[in-house]
mmCIF file of C-alpha atoms in Angstrom:
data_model
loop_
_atom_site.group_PDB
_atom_site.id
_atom_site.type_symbol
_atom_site.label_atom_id
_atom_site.label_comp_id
_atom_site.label_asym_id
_atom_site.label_seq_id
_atom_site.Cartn_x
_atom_site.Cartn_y
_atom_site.Cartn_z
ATOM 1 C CA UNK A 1 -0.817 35.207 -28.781
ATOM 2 C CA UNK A 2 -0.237 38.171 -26.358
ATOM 3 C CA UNK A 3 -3.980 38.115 -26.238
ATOM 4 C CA UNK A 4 -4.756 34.702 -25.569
ATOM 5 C CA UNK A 5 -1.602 34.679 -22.594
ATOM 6 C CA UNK A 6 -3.264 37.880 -21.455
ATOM 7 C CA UNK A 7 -6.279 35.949 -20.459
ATOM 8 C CA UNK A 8 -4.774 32.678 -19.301
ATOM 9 C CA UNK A 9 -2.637 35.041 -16.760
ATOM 10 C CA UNK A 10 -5.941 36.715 -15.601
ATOM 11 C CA UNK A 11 -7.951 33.328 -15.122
ATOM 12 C CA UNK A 12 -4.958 31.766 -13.464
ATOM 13 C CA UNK A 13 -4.185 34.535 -10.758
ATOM 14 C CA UNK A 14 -8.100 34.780 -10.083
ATOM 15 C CA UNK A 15 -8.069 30.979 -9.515
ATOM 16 C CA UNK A 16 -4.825 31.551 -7.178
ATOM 17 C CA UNK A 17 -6.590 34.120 -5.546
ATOM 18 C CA UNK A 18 -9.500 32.158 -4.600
ATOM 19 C CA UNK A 19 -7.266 29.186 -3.878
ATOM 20 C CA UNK A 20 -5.583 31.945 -0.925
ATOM 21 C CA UNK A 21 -8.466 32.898 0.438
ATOM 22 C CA UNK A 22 -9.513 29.315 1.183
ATOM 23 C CA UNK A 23 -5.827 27.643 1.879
ATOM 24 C CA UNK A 24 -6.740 27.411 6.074
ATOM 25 C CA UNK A 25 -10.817 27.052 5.873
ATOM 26 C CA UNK A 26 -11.743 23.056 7.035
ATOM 27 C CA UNK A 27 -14.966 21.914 4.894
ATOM 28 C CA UNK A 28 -18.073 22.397 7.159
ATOM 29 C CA UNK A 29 -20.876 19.952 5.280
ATOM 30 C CA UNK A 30 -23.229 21.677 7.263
ATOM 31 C CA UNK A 31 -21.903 25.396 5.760
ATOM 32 C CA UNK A 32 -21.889 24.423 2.506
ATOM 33 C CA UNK A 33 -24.266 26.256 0.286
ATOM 34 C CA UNK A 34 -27.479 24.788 -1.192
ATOM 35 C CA UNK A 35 -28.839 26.228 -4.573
ATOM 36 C CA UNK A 36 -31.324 25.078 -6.521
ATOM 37 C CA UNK A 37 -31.881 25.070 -10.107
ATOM 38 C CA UNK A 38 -34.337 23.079 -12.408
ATOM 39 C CA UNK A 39 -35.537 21.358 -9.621
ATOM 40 C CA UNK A 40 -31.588 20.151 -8.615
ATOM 41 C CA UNK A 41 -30.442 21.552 -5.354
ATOM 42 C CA UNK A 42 -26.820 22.009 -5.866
ATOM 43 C CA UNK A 43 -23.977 20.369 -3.272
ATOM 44 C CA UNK A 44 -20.973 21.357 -3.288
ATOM 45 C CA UNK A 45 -17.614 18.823 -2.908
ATOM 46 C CA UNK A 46 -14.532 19.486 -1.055
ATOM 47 C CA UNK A 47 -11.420 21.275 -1.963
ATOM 48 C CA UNK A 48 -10.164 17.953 -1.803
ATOM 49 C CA UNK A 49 -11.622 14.691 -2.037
ATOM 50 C CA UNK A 50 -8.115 11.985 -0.389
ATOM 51 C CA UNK A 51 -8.126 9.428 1.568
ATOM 52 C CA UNK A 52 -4.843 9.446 2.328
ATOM 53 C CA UNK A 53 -4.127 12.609 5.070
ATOM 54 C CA UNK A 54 -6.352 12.119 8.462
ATOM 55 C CA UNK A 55 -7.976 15.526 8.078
ATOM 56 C CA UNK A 56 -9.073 14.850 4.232
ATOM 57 C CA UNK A 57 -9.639 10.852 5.186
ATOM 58 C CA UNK A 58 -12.753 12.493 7.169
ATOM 59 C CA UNK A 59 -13.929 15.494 5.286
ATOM 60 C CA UNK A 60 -14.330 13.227 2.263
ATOM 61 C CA UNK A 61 -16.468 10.630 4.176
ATOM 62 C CA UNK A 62 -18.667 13.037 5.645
ATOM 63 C CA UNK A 63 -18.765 14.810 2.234
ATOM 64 C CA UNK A 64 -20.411 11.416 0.708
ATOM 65 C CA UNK A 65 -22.010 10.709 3.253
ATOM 66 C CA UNK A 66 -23.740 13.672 3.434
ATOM 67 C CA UNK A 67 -24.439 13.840 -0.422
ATOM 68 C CA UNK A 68 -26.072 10.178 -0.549
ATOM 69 C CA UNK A 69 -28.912 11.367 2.798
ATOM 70 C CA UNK A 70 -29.752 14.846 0.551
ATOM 71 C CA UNK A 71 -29.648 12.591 -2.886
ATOM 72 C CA UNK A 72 -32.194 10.025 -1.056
ATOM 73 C CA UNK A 73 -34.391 12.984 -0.116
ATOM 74 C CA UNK A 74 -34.228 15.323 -3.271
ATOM 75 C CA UNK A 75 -32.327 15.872 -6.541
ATOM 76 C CA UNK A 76 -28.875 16.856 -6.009
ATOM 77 C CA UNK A 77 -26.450 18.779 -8.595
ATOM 78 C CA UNK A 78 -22.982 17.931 -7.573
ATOM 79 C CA UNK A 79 -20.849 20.827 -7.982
ATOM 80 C CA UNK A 80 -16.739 20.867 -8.441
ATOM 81 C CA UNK A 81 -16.471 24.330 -8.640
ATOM 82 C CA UNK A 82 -14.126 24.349 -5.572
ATOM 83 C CA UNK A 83 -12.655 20.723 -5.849
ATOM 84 C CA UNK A 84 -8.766 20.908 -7.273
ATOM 85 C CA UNK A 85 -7.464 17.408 -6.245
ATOM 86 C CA UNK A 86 -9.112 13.990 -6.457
ATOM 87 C CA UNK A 87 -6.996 11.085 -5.529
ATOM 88 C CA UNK A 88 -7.112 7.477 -6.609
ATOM 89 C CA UNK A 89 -8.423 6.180 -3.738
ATOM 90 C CA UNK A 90 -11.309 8.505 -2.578
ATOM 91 C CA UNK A 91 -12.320 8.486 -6.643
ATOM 92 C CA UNK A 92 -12.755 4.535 -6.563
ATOM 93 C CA UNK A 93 -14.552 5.383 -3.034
ATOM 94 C CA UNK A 94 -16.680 7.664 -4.277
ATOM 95 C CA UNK A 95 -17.870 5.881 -7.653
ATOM 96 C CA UNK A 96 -18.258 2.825 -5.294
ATOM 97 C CA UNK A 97 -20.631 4.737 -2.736
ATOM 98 C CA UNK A 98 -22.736 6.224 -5.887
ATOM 99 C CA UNK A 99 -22.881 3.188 -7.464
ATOM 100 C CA UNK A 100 -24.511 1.422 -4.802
ATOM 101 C CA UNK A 101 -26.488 4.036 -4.046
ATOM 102 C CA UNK A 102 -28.378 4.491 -6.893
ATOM 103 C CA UNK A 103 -28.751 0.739 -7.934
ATOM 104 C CA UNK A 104 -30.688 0.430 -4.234
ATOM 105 C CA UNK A 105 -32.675 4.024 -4.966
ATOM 106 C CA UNK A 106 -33.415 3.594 -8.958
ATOM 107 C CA UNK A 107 -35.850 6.589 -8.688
ATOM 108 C CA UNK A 108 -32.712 9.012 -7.092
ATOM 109 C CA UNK A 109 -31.799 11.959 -9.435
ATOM 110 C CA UNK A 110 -28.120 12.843 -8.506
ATOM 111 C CA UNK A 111 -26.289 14.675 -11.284
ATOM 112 C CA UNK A 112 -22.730 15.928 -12.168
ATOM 113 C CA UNK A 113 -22.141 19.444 -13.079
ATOM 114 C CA UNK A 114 -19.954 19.265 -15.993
ATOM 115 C CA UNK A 115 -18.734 22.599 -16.248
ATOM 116 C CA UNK A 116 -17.394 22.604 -12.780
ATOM 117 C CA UNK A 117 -15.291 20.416 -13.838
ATOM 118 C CA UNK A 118 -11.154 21.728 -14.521
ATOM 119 C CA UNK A 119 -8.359 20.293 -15.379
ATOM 120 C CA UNK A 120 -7.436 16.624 -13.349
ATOM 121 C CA UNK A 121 -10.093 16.708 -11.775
ATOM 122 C CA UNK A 122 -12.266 16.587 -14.566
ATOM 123 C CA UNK A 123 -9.763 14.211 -16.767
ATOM 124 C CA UNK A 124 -10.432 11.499 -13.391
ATOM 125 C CA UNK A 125 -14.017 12.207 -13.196
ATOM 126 C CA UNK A 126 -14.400 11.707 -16.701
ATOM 127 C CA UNK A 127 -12.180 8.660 -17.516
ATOM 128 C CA UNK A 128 -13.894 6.904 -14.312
ATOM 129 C CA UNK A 129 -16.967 6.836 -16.165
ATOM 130 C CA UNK A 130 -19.195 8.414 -13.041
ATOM 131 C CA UNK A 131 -20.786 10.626 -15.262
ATOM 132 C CA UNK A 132 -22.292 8.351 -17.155
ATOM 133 C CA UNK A 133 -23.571 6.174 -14.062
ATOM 134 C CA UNK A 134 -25.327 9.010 -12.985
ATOM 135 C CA UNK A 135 -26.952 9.481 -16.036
ATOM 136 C CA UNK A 136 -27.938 5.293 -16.602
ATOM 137 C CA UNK A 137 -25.895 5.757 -19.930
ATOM 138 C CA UNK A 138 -23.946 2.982 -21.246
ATOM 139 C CA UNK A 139 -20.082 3.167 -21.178
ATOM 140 C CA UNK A 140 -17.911 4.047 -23.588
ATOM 141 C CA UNK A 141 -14.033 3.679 -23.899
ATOM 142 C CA UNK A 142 -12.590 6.944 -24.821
ATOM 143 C CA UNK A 143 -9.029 6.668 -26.436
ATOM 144 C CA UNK A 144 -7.821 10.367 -24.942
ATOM 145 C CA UNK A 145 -7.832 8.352 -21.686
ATOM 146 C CA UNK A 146 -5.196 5.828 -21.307
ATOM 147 C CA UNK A 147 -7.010 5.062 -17.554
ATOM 148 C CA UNK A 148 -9.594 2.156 -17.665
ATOM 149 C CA UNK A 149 -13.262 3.534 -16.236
ATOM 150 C CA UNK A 150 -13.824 2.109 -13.366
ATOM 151 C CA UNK A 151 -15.318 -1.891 -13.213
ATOM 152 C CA UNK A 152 -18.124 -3.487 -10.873
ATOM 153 C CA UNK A 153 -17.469 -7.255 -10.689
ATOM 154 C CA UNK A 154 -18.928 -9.895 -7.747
ATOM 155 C CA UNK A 155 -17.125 -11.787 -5.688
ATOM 156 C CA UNK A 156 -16.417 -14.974 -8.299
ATOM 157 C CA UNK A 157 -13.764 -12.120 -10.095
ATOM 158 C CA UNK A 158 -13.800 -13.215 -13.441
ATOM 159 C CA UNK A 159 -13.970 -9.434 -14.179
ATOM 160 C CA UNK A 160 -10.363 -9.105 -13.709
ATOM 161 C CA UNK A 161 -9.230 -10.267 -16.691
ATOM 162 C CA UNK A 162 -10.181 -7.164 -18.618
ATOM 163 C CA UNK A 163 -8.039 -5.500 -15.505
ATOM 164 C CA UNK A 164 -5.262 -7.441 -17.028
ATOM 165 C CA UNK A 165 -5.495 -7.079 -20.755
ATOM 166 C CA UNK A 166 -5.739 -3.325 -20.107
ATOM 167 C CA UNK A 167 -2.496 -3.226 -18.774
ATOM 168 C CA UNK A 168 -0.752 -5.425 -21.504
ATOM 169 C CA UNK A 169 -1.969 -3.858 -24.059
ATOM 170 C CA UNK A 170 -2.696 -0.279 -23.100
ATOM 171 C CA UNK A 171 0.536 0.149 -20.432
ATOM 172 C CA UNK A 172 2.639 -2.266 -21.038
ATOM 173 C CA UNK A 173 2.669 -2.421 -24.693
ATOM 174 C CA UNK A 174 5.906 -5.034 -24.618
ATOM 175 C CA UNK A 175 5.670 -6.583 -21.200
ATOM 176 C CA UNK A 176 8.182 -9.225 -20.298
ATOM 177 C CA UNK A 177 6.389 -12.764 -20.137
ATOM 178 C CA UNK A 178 7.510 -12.811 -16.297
ATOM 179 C CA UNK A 179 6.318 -9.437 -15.690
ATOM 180 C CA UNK A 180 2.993 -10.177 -17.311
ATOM 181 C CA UNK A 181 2.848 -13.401 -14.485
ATOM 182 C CA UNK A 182 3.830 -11.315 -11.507
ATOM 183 C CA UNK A 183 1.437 -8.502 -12.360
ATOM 184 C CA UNK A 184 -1.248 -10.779 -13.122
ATOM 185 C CA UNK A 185 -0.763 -12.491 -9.778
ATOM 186 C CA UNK A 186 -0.999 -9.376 -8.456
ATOM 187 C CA UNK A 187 -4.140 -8.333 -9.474
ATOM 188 C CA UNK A 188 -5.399 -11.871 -8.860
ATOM 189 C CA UNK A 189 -4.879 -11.815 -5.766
ATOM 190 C CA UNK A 190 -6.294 -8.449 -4.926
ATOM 191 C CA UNK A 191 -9.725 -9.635 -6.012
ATOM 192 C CA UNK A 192 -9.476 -12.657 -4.161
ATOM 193 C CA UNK A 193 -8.981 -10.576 -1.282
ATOM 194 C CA UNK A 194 -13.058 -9.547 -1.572
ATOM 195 C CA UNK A 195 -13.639 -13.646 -1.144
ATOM 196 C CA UNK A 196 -11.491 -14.037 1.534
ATOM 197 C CA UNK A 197 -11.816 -11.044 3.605
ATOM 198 C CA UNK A 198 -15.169 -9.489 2.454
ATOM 199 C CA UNK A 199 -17.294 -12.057 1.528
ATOM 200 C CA UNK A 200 -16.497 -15.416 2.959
ATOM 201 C CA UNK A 201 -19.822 -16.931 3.180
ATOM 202 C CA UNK A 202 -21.350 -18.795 0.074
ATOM 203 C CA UNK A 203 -24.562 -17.101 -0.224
ATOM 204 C CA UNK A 204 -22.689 -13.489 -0.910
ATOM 205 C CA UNK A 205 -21.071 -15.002 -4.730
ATOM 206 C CA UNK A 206 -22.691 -12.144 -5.796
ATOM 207 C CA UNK A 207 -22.005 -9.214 -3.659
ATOM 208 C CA UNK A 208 -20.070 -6.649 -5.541
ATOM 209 C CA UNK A 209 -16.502 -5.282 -5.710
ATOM 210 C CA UNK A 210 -15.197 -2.077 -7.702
ATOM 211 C CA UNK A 211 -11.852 -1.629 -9.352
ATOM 212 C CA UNK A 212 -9.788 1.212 -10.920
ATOM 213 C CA UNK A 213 -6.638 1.215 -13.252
ATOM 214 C CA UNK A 214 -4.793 4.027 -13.672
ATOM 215 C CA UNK A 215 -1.394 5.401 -15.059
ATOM 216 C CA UNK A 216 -0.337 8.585 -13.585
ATOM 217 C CA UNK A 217 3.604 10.019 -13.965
ATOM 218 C CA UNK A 218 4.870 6.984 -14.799
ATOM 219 C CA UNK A 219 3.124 4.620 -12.428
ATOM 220 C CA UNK A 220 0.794 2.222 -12.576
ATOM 221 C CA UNK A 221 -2.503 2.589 -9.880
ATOM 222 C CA UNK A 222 -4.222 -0.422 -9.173
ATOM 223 C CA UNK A 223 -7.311 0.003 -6.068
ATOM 224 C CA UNK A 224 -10.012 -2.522 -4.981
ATOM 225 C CA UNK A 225 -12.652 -1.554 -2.948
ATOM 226 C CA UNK A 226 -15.754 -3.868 -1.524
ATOM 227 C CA UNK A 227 -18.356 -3.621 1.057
ATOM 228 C CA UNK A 228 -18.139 -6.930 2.913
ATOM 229 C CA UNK A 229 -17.534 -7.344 6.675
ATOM 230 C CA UNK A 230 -13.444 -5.852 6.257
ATOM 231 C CA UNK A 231 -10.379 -7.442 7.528
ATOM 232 C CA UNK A 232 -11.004 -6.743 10.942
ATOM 233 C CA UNK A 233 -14.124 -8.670 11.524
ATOM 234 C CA UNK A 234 -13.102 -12.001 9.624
ATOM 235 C CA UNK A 235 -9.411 -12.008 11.130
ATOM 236 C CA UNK A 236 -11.224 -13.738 14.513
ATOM 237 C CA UNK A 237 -12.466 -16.630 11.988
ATOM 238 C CA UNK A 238 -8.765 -17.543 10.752
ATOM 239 C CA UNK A 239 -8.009 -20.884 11.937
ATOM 240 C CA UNK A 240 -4.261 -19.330 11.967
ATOM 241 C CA UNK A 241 -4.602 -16.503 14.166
ATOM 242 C CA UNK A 242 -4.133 -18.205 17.552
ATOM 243 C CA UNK A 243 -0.996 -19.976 16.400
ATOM 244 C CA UNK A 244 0.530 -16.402 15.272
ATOM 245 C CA UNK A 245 -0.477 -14.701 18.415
ATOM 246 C CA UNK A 246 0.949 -17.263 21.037
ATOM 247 C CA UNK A 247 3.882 -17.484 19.052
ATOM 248 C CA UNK A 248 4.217 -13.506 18.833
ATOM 249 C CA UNK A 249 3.904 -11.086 21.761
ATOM 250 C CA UNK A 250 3.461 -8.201 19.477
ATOM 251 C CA UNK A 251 0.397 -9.625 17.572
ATOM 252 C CA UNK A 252 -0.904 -10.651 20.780
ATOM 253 C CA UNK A 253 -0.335 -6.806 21.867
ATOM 254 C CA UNK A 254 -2.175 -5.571 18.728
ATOM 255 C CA UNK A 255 -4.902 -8.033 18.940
ATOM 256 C CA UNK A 256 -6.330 -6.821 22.610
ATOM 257 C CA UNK A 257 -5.963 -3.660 21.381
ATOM 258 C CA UNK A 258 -8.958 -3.452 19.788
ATOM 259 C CA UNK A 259 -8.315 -1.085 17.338
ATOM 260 C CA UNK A 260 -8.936 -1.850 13.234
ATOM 261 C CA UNK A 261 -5.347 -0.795 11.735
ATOM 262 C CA UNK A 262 -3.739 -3.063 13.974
ATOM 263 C CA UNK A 263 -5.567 -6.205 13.170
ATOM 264 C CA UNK A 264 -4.967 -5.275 9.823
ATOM 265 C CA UNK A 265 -0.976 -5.086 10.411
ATOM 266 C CA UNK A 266 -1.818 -8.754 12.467
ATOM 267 C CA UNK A 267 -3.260 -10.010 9.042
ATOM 268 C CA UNK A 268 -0.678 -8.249 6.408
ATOM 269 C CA UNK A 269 2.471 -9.463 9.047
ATOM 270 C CA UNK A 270 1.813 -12.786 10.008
ATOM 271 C CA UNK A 271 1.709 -13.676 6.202
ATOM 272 C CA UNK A 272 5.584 -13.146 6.283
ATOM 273 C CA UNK A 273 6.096 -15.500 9.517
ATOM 274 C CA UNK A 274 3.203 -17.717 8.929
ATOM 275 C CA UNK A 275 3.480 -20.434 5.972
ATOM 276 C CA UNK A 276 1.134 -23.766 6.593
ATOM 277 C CA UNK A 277 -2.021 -21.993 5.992
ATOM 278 C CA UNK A 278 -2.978 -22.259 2.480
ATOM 279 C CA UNK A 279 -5.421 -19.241 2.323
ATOM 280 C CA UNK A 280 -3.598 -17.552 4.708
ATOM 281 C CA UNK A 281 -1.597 -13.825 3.209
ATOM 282 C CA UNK A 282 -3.658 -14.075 0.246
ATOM 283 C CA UNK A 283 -3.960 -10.971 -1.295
ATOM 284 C CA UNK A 284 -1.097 -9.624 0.339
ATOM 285 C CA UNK A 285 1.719 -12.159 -0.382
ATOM 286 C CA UNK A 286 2.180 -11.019 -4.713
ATOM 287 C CA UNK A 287 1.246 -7.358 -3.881
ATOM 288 C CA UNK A 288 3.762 -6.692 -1.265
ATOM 289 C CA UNK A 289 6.448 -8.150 -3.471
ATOM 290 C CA UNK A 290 5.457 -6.296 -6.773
ATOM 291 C CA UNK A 291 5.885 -3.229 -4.167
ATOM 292 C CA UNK A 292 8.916 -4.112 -2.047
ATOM 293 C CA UNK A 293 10.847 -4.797 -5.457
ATOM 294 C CA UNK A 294 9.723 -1.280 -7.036
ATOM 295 C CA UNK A 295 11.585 1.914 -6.570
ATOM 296 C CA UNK A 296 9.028 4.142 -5.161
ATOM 297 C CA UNK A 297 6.319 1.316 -4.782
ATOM 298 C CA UNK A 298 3.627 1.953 -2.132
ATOM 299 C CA UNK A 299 0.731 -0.237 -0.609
ATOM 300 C CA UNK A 300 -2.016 1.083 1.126
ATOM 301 C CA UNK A 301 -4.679 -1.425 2.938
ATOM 302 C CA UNK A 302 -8.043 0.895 4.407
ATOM 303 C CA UNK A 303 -10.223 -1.791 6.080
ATOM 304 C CA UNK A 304 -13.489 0.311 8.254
ATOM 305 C CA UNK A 305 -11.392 2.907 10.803
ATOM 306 C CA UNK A 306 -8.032 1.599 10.167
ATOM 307 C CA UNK A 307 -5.303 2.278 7.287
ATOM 308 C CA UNK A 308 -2.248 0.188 6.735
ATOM 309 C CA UNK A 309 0.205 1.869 4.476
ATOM 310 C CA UNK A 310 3.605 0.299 3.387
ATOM 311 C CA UNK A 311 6.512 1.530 0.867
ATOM 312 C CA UNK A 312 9.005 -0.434 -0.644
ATOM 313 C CA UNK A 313 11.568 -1.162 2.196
ATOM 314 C CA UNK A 314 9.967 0.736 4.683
ATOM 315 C CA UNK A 315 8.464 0.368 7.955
ATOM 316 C CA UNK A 316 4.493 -0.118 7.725
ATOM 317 C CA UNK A 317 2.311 3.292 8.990
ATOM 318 C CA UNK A 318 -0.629 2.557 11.036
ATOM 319 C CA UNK A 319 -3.354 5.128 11.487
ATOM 320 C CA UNK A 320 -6.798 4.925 13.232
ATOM 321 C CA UNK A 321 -9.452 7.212 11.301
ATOM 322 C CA UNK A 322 -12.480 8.702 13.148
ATOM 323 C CA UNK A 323 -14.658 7.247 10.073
ATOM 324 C CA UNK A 324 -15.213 4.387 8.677
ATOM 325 C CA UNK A 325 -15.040 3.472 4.888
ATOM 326 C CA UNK A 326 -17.579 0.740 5.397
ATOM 327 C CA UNK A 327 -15.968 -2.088 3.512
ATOM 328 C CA UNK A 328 -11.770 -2.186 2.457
ATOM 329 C CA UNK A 329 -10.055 -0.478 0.044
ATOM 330 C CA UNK A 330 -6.744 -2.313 -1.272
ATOM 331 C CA UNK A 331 -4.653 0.193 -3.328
ATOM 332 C CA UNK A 332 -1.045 -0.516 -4.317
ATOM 333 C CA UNK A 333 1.126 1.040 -7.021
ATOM 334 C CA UNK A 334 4.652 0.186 -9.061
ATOM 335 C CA UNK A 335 6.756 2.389 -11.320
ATOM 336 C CA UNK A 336 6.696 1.502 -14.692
#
């Protein structure tokens, strides 16, 4: 035993070591080193791949953005060798982006290094079921993982019900019949976000959405990500949006503004002062009360530059990004 602690001790102090040296080094995508091997050049991700901190928000866009140009040029070898931290958000991202990628490039190599992989990192990469995307193998559920790999569905969202059943019968193993309702309007109404916000015109039925489940110190993760139009750029179509801001000086403030995050806050606000409009809040009005009612409960609304991030009786955050995530990303999360 004095052995085997011996070794973990020596492993863990030259991982803290390296961790040091790095602590106050930004990623440089142009710095990073390119190796090849078996005809893979290798590409190395971030220390940390979040969406969540302005300063990690863009390093992880230009990161994948960067990766998908070399992978439609060459093969690529995706390294994790320096990556300690993948959140919930930039992992849906991520599979979402690679997804897409190589069903419009079907001749792209772009490979995972498995033995980069460590600890969460490698538990998230794993359970997301990117690996086996990148390798055109079929899916399988693995019962170490209590997470639910990560599903493509189009905009009709019928794919949601297996969202649903996994968390009845994998998290909440004796869910309350009115808890089972409010979660599953929850989740209903987080894909029919995509319809109303993303894809709003008939002909796009089929246009695709990606969504992750995950259960992670004792709370349930629930994230939606498409690649429509984002809130933004439909908010101008909503027949309710001129009655809100002539009735409200401070939409009408955030609306010449021009910026993303506050026509977001325009579109998550008015649902709580606007109530005629049938399809108007929806996707917002379940979510934010599964969140405002849980201890700890967050919302977080990315739509192209903008982020609009709530907690449970809290003010809303509004941040501006330098990069857009081309699409919106609705994550929210309850204790259980």
């Amino acid at each position: 035993m004095s052995n085997k602690r011996s070794v973990e001790e020596i492993l863990w102090a030259a991982r803290t070591k390296r961790t040091m040296s790095r602590k106050h080094k930004k990623y440089r995508p142009d710095k990073v080193p390119r190796l090849k091997a078996l005809g893979y050049e290798y590409f190395s991700a971030p220390v940390k791949l979040d969406l969540y901190s302005e300063s990690n928000h863009k390093d992880t866009i230009e990161f994948i953005d960067n990766l998908l140009e070399k992978a439609s040029k060459s093969p690529v070898m995706l390294d994790f060798e320096e990556t300690e931290h993948i959140s919930a958000a930039a992992l849906l991202y991520f599979y979402s982006r690679i997804d897409s990628f190589l069903a419009s490039n079907s001749l792209a190599k772009l490979r995972i290094k498995e033995a980069s992989l460590t600890h969460n990192v490698k538990n998230a990469i794993r359970s997301s079921g990117l690996i086996e995307r990148t390798l055109n193998r079929e899916r399988k559920l693995d019962s170490r993982y209590i997470n639910l790999p990560i599903i493509k569905g189009t905009a009709q969202g019928e794919e949601f019900e297996e969202v649903i059943d996994h968390i009845i019968n994998k998290i909440f193993i004796s869910i309350k019949p009115e808890d089972e309702k409010r979660i599953g309007a929850a989740v209903s109404e987080t894909v029919g976000n995509v319809k109303l916000h993303a894809y709003p015109h008939p002909d796009n039925e089929n246009k695709p959405w990606w969504v992750m489940c995950s259960f992670f110190n004792g709370s349930l993760y629930l994230a939606i990500y498409d690649e429509g139009v984002g809130i933004p750029k439909t908010i101008h179509d909503r027949p309710w949006i001129k009655n809100a801001i002539d009735r409200t000086p401070e939409f009408f403030r955030k609306f010449t503004n021009g910026r993303d995050v506050d026509l977001i806050s325009i579109s998550m606000e008015a649902g709580k002062t606007q109530t005629k409009e049938k399809k108007h809040g929806k996707g917002s009005k379940s979510i934010k009360a599964l969140v405002d009612e849980t201890p700890n409960g967050k919302l977080w609304v990315f739509s192209n530059k903008g982020l609009f991030q709530v907690n449970s009786q809290e003010q809303a955050q509004l941040v501006e990004h330098e990069h857009s995530i081309k699409g919106t990303l609705v994550q929210w999360n309850i204790k259980v």
